[in-house]
Coordinates of C-alpha atoms in Angstrom, one line a residue:
X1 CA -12.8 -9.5 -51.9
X2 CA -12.0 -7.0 -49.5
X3 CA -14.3 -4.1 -51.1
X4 CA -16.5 -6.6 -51.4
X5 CA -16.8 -7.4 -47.6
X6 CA -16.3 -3.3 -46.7
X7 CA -19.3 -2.9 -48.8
X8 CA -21.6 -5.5 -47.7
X9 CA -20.7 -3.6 -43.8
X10 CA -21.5 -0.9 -44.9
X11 CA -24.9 -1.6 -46.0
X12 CA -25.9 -3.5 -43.2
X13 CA -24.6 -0.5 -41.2
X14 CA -26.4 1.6 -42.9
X15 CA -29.6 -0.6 -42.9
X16 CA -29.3 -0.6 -38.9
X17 CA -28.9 3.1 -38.5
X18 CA -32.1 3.4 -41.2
X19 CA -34.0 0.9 -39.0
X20 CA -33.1 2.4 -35.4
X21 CA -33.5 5.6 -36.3
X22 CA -37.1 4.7 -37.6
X23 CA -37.6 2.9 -35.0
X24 CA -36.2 5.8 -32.1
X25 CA -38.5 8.4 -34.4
X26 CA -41.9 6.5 -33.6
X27 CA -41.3 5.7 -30.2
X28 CA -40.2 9.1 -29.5
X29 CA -43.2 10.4 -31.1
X30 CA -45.5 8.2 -29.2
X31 CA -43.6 8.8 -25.8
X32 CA -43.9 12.5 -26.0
X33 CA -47.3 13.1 -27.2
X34 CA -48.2 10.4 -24.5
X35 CA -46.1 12.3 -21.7
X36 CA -47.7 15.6 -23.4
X37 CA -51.8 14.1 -23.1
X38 CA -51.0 12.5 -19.3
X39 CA -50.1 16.0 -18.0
X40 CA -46.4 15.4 -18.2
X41 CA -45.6 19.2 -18.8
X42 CA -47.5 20.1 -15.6
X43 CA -46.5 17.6 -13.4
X44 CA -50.1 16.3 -13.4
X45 CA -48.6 12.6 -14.5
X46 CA -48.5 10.9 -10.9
X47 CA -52.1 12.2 -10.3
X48 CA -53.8 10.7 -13.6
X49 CA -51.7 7.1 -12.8
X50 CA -52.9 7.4 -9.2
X51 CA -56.3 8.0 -10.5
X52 CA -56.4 5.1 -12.9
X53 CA -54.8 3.1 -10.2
X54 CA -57.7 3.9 -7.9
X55 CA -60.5 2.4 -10.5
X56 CA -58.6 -0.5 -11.1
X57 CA -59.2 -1.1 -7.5
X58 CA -62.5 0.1 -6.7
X59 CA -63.7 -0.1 -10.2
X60 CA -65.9 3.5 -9.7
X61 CA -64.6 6.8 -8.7
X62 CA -66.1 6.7 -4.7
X63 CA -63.4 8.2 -2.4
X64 CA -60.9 9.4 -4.9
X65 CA -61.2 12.7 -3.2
X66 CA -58.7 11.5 -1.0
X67 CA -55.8 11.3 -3.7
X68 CA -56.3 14.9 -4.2
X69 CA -56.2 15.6 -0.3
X70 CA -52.6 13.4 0.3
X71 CA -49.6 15.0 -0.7
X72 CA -47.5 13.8 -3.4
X73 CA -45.6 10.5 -2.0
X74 CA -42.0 11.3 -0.7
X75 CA -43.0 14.8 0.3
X76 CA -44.4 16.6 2.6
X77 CA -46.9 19.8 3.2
X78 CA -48.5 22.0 5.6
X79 CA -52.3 22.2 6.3
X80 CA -54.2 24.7 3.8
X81 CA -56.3 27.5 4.6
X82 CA -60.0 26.7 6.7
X83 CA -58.6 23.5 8.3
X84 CA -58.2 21.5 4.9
X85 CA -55.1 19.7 4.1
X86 CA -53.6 21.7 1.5
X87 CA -53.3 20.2 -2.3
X88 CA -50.7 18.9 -3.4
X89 CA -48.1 21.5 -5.1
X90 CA -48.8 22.2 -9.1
X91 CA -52.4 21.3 -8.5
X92 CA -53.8 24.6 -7.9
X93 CA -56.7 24.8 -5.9
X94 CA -59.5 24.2 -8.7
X95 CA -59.0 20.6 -10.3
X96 CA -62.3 18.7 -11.7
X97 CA -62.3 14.9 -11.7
X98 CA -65.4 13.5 -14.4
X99 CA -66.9 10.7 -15.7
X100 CA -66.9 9.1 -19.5
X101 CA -69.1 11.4 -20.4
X102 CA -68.3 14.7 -19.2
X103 CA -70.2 15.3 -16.1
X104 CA -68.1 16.6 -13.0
X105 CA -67.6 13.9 -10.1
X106 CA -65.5 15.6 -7.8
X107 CA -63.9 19.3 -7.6
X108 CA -61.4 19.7 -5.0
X109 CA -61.9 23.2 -4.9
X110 CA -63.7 25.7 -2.0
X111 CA -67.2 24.2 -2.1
X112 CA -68.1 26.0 -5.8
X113 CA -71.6 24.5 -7.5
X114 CA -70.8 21.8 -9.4
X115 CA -71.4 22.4 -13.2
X116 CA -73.5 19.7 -14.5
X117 CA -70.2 18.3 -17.2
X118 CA -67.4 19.9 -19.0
X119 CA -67.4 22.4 -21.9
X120 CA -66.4 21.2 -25.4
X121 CA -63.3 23.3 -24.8
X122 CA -62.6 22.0 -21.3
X123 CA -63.1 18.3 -22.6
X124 CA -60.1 19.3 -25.2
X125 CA -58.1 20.5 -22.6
X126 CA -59.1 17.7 -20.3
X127 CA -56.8 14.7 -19.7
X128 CA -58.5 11.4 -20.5
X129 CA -58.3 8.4 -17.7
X130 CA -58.3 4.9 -18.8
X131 CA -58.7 1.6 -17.5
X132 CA -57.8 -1.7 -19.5
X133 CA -58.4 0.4 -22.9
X134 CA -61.4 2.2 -22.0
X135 CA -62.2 5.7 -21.0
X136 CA -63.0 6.2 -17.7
X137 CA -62.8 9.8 -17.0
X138 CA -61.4 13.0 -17.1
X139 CA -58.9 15.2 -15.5
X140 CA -59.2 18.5 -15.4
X141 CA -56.5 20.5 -13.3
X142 CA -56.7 24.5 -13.0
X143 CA -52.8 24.5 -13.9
X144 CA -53.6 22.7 -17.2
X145 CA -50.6 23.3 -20.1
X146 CA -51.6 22.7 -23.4
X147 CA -48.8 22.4 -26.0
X148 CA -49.6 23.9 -29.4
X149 CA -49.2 21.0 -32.2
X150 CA -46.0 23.3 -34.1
X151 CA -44.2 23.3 -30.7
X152 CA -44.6 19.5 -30.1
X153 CA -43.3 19.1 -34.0
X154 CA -40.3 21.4 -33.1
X155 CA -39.8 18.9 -30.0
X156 CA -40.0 16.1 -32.2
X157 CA -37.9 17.8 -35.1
X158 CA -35.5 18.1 -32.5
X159 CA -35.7 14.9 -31.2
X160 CA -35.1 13.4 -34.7
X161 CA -32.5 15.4 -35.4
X162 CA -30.5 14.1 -32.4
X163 CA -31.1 10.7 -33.1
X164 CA -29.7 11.3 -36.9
X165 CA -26.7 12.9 -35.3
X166 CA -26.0 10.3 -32.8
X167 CA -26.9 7.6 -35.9
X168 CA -24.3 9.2 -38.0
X169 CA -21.0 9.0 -35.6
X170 CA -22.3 6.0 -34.6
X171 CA -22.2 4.9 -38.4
X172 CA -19.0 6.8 -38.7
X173 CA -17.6 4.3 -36.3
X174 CA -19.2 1.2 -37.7
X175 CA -17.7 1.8 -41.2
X176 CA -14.2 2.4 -39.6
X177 CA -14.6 -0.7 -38.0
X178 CA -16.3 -2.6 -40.9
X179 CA -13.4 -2.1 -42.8
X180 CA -10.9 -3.0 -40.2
X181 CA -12.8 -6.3 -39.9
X182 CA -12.9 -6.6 -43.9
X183 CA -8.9 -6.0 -43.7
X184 CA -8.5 -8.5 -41.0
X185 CA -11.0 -11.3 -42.2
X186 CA -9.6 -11.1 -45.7
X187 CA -6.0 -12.1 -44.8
X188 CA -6.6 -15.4 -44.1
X189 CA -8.2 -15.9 -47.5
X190 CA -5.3 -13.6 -49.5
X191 CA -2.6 -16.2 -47.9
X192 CA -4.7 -19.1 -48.9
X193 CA -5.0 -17.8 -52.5
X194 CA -1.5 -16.8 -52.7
X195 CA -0.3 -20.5 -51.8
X196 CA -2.9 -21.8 -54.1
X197 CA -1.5 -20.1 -56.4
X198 CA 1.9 -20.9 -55.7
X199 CA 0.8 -24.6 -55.8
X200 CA -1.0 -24.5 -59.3
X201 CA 2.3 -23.5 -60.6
X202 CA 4.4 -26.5 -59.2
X203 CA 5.1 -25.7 -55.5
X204 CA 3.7 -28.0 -53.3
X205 CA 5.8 -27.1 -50.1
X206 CA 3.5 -23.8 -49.8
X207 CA 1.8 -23.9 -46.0
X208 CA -0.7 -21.1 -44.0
X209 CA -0.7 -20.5 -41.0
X210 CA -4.4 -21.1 -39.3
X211 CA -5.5 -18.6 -36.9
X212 CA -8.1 -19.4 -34.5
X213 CA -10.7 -21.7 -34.6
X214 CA -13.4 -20.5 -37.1
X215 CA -14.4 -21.6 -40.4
X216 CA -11.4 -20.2 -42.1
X217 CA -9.0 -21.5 -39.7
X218 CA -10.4 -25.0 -40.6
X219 CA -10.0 -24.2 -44.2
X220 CA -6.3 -23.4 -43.2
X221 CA -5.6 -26.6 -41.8
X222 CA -7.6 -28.3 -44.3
X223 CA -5.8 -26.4 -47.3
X224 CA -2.5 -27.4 -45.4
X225 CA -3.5 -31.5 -45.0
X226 CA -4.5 -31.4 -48.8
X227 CA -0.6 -29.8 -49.4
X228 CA 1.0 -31.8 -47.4
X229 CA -0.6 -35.0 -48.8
X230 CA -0.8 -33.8 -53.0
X231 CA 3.5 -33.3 -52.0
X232 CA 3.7 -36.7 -50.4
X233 CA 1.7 -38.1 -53.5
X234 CA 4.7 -36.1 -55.6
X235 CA 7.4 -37.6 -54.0
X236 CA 5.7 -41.3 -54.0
X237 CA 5.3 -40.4 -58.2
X238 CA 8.7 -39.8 -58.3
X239 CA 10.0 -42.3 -56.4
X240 CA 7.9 -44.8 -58.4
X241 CA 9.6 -44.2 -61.6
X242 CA 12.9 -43.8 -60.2
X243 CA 11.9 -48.0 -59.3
X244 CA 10.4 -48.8 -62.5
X245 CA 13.3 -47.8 -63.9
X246 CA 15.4 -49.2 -62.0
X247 CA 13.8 -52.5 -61.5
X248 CA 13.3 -52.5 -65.5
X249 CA 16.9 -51.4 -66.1
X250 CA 18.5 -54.4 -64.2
X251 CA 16.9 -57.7 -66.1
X252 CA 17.3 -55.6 -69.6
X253 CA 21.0 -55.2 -68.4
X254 CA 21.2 -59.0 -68.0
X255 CA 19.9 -59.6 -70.7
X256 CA 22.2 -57.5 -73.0
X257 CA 25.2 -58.9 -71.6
X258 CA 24.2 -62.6 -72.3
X259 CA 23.0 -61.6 -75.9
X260 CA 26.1 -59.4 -76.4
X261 CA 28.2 -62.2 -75.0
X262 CA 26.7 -64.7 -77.3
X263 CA 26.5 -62.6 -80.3
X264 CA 30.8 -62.4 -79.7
X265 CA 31.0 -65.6 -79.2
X266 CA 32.2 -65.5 -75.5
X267 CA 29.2 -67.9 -74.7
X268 CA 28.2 -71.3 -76.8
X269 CA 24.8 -70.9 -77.6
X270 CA 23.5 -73.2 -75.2
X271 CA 20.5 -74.0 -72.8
X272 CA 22.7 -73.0 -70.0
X273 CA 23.3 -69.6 -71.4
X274 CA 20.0 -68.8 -72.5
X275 CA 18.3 -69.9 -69.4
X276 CA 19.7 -66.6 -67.4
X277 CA 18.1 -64.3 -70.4
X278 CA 14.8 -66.1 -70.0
X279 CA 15.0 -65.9 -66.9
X280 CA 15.2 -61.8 -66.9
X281 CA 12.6 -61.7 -69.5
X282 CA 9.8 -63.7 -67.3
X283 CA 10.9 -61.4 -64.4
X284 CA 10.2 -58.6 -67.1
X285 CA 7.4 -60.3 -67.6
X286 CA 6.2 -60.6 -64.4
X287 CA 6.8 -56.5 -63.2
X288 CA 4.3 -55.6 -65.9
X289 CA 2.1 -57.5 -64.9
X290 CA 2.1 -56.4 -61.5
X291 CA 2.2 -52.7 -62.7
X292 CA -0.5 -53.7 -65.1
X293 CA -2.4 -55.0 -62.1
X294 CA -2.0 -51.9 -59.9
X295 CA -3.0 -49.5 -62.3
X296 CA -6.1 -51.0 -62.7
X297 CA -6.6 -51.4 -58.9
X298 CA -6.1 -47.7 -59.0
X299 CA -8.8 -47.2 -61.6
X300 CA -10.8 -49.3 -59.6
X301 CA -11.4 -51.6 -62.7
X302 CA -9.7 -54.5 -61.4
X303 CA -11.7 -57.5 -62.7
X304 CA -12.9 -59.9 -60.0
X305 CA -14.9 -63.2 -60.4
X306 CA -16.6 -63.6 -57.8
X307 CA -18.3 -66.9 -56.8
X308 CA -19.5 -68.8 -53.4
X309 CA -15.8 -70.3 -52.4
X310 CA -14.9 -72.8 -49.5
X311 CA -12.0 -70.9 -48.1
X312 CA -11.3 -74.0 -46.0
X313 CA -11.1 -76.0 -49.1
X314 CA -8.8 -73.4 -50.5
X315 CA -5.9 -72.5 -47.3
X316 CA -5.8 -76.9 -47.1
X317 CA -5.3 -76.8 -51.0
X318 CA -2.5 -73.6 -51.2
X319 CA -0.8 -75.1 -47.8
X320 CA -0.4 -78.5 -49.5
X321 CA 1.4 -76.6 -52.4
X322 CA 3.6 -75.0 -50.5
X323 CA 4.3 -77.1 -48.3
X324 CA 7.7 -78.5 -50.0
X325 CA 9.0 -75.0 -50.0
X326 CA 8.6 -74.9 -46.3
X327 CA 10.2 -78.5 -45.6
X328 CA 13.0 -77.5 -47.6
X329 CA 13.8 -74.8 -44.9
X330 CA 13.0 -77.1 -42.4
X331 CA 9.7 -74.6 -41.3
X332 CA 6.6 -76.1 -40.0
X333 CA 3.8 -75.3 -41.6
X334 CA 0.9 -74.8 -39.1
X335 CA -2.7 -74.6 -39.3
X336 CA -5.5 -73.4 -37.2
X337 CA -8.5 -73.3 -39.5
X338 CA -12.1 -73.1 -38.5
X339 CA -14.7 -75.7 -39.4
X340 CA -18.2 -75.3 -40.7
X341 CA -17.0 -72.0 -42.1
X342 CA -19.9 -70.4 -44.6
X343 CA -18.9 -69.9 -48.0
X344 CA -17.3 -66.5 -49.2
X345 CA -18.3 -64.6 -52.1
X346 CA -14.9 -63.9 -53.4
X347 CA -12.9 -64.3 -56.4
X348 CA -10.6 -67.5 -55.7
X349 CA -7.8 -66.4 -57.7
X350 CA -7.1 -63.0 -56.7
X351 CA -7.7 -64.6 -53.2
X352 CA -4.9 -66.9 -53.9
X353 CA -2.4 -64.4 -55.3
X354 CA -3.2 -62.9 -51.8
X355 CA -2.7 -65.7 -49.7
X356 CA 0.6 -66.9 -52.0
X357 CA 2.4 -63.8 -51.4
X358 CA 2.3 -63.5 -47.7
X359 CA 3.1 -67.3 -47.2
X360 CA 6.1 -66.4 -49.7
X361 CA 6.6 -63.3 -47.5
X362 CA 6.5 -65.6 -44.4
X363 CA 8.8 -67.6 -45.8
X364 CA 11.1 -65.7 -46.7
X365 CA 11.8 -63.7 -43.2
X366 CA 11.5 -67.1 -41.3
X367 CA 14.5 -68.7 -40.2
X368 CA 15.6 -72.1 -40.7
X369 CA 13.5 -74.6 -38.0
X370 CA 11.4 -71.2 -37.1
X371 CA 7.3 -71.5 -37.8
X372 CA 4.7 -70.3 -39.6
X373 CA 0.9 -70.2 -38.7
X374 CA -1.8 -70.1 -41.0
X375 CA -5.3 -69.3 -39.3
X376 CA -8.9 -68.6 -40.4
X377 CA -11.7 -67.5 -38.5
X378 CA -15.3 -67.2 -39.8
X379 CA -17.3 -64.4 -37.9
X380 CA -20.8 -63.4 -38.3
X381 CA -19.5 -60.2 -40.3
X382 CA -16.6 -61.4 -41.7
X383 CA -13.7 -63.8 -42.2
X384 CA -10.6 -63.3 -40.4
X385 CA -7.2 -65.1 -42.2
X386 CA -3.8 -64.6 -40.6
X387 CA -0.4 -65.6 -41.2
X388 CA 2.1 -65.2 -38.6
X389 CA 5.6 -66.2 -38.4
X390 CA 8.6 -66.2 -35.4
X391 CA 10.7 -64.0 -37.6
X392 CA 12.6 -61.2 -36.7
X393 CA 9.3 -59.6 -37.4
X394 CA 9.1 -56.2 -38.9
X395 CA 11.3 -52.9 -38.1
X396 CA 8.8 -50.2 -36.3
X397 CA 10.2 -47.6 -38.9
X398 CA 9.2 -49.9 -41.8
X399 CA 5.8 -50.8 -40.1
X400 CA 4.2 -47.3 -42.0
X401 CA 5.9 -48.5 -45.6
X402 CA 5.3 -51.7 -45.6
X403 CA 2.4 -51.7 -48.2
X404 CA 4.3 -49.0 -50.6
X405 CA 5.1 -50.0 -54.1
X406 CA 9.0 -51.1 -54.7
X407 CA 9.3 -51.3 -51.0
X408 CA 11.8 -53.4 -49.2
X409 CA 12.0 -53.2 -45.5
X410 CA 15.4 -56.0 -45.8
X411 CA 17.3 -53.5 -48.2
X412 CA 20.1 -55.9 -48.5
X413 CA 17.9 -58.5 -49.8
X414 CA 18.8 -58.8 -54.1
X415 CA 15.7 -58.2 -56.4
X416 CA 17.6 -61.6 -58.7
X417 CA 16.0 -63.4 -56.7
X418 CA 12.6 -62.8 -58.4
X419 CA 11.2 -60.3 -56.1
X420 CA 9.5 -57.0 -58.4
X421 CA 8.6 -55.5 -54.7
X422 CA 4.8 -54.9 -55.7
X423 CA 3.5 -58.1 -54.0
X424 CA 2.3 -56.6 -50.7
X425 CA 1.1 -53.3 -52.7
X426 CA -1.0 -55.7 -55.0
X427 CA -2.4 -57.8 -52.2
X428 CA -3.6 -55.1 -50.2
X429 CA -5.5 -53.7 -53.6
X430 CA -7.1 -56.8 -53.9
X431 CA -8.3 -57.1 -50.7
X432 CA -9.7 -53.3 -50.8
X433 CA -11.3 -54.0 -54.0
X434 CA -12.9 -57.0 -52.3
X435 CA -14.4 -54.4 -49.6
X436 CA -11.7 -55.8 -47.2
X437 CA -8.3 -54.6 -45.6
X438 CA -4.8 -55.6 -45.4
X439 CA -2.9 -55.1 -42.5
X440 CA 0.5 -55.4 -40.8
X441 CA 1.6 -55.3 -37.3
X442 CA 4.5 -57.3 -35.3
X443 CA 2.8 -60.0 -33.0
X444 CA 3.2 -59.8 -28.9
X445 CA 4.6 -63.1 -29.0
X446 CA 7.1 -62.0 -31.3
X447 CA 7.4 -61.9 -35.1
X448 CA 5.2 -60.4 -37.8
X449 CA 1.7 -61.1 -38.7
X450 CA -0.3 -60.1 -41.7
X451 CA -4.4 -60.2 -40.8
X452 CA -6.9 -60.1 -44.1
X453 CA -10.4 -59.6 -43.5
X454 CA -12.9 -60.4 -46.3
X455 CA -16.5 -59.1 -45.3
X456 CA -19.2 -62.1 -44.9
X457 CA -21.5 -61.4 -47.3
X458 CA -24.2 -64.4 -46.1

């Protein structure tokens, strides 16, 4: 990885450096030969720009003797021989100003005959004026210096040269750097492959440590939430058969005893004595179910049959039923059910398993003469049934677990009384697997109250 990085540096390094030194090669061609064909070398530059400058204003070449007459700007000079103000220095005192096409305009000299336009050789030697791309004119100064075309490739030679030189320690520098960046951006991703590692071969405590906030930082903390939760999904795998076992080892144990017992002879075979080994095996029985049902849950191949129901119908019919339980504890039952409620598309059984195990749930943490309210609102987007009670409600620590599998928040409540600790677990499943939610919370008003919200499919 890390050669890999160093070496795609280096070629974009080395790229740049290519590209810039191309780049500095052309433009430093085209500056000098430009600097070289403006009269750079003989300090004739200001002159041809105040020239040009001058036709861009007047658009002709009428009173541009003057320019030769003032003094370069930001110096001064002393008059010149007969009365005339002298040139300006590096001129000389013979400088020709013509047209497009060769024929002298104006020579700055002492009043010479004008020659009718420019030899071929002069016109070589000449320095061309321009105005928006077109030739205007030429320049013709006495202290002309031409450049011979091997001395301005030696300039340029040398001028390339340079720029290689400077390219090179600068490249010198880049790699050094490129591969201090490789080094430093391929930590990040060594610790995450060494804990990846480390966790395909069973440890799943192995944690980085993000730096920054870039991509790979995020892929830190996201490497570190999928850890933490793969080890929380461990522990809840182990914990989960610890329970089975456990909750499978105590009706078998039961049921050994009584069938020991009455193998010996200790017990009469009787209905009385078989009824406790029954009993164990429907609780049996009932656990695998419940396993049965959560593993398909899981799969998300739990069967539903849905069909239009009248929850209304169904919360009167289930409160009717368990209504004697309730009695016997001297709990009120209490409802607070919508009317004109729309039909829900649901399955009415697996809605019933729901609705039966938090009204047992209720029950069962509801002290004698407490209450227990059973509500249903219908809203545009979905139905909202809740069951409160004036319990003790639920401990904040056990608030998270509730839901878990084998879970018991009252840990000194006996599992022979029929409980396989799954309930909750399954009736949040079922709701998800309807497309709704399950939830748990301890009511202001004191107590818990479970809240199930089916989605309203009309």
């Amino acid at each position: 990885m890390r050669i890999r990085l160093f070496l795609a540096f280096s070629a974009i390094v080395i790229i740049t450096a290519a590209a810039v030194v191309g780049i500095a090669a052309l433009a430093a061609g085209r500056e000098v030969r430009q600097f070289i064909q403006r009269g750079g070398l003989s300090g004739n530059e200001w002159l041809v720009e105040s020239l040009e400058a001058h036709y861009q204003d007047y658009g002709s070449w009428q009173g541009a003797d003057r320019i030769f007459r003032n003094p370069r700007p930001g110096i001064g000079y002393g008059n010149g021989g007969g009365g005339r103000p002298a040139p300006a220095p590096g001129l000389g005192d013979n400088i020709l100003l013509a047209g497009p096409d060769g024929r002298v305009i104006l020579d700055n000299g002492s009043e010479p005959e004008l020659p009718i336009s420019l030899t071929e050789a002069e016109l070589e030697e000449a320095i061309p004026l321009y105005h928006r791309g077109e030739q205007v004119g030429y320049l013709l100064p006495e202290n002309r210096f031409s450049v011979l075309p091997a001395v301005e490739l030696a300039l340029l030679s040398r001028l390339n040269r340079s720029a290689l030189i400077a390219a090179a320690i600068a490249g010198v520098f880049a790699l050094g750097l490129a591969f201090g960046l490789a080094y430093i951006l391929q930590r990040p991703i060594r610790e995450l492959t060494r804990a990846a590692a480390a966790m395909a071969e069973g440890d799943l405590s192995q944690r980085v440590q993000p730096r920054g906030r870039d991509e790979i930082a995020t892929l830190s903390k996201t490497f570190n939430e999928m850890a933490a939760s793969l080890e929380m999904a461990e522990k809840r795998r182990k914990a989960l058969t610890a329970d089975i076992a456990h909750e499978l080892r105590n009706p078998l144990a039961v049921q050994r005893a009584n069938l020991e017992a009455l193998r010996d002879g200790l017990y009469p075979l009787e209905k009385e004595h078989l009824d406790p080994v029954l009993q164990q095996n429907m609780l049996l029985e009932r656990l695998v179910e419940d396993l049965r049902t959560l593993a398909l849950a899981d799969a998300g191949q739990l069967p539903l049959d849905r069909v239009p129901t009248d929850l209304l119908a169904l919360l009167r019919r289930m409160s009717a039923l368990q209504e004697p339980a309730f009695m016997a504890r001297s709990i009120r039952l209490q409802q607070d059910l919508a009317e004109n409620c729309p039909r829900a598309l649901v399955d009415p059984g697996r809605i019933e398993q729901i609705i039966t195990n938090l009204m047992d749930n209720a029950l069962q943490h509801t002290p004698e003469g407490g209450r227990v309210t059973l509500s249903l609102a219908c809203g545009s987007e979905e139905f909202i049934l809740t069951v409160h009670d004036n319990g003790p409600g639920i401990p904040e620590e056990d608030l998270p677990h509730i839901f878990e599998r084998f879970y018991r928040a009252d840990k000194s409540r006996s599992r022979s009384e029929g409980h396989t600790g799954l309930g909750l677990s399954i009736a949040r499943r079922i709701a998800e697997a309807h497309g709704g939610r399950l939830e748990a919370a301890n009511h202001p008003q004191g107590g818990a109250v479970f809240t199930l919200s089916l989605p309203n499919s009309n």
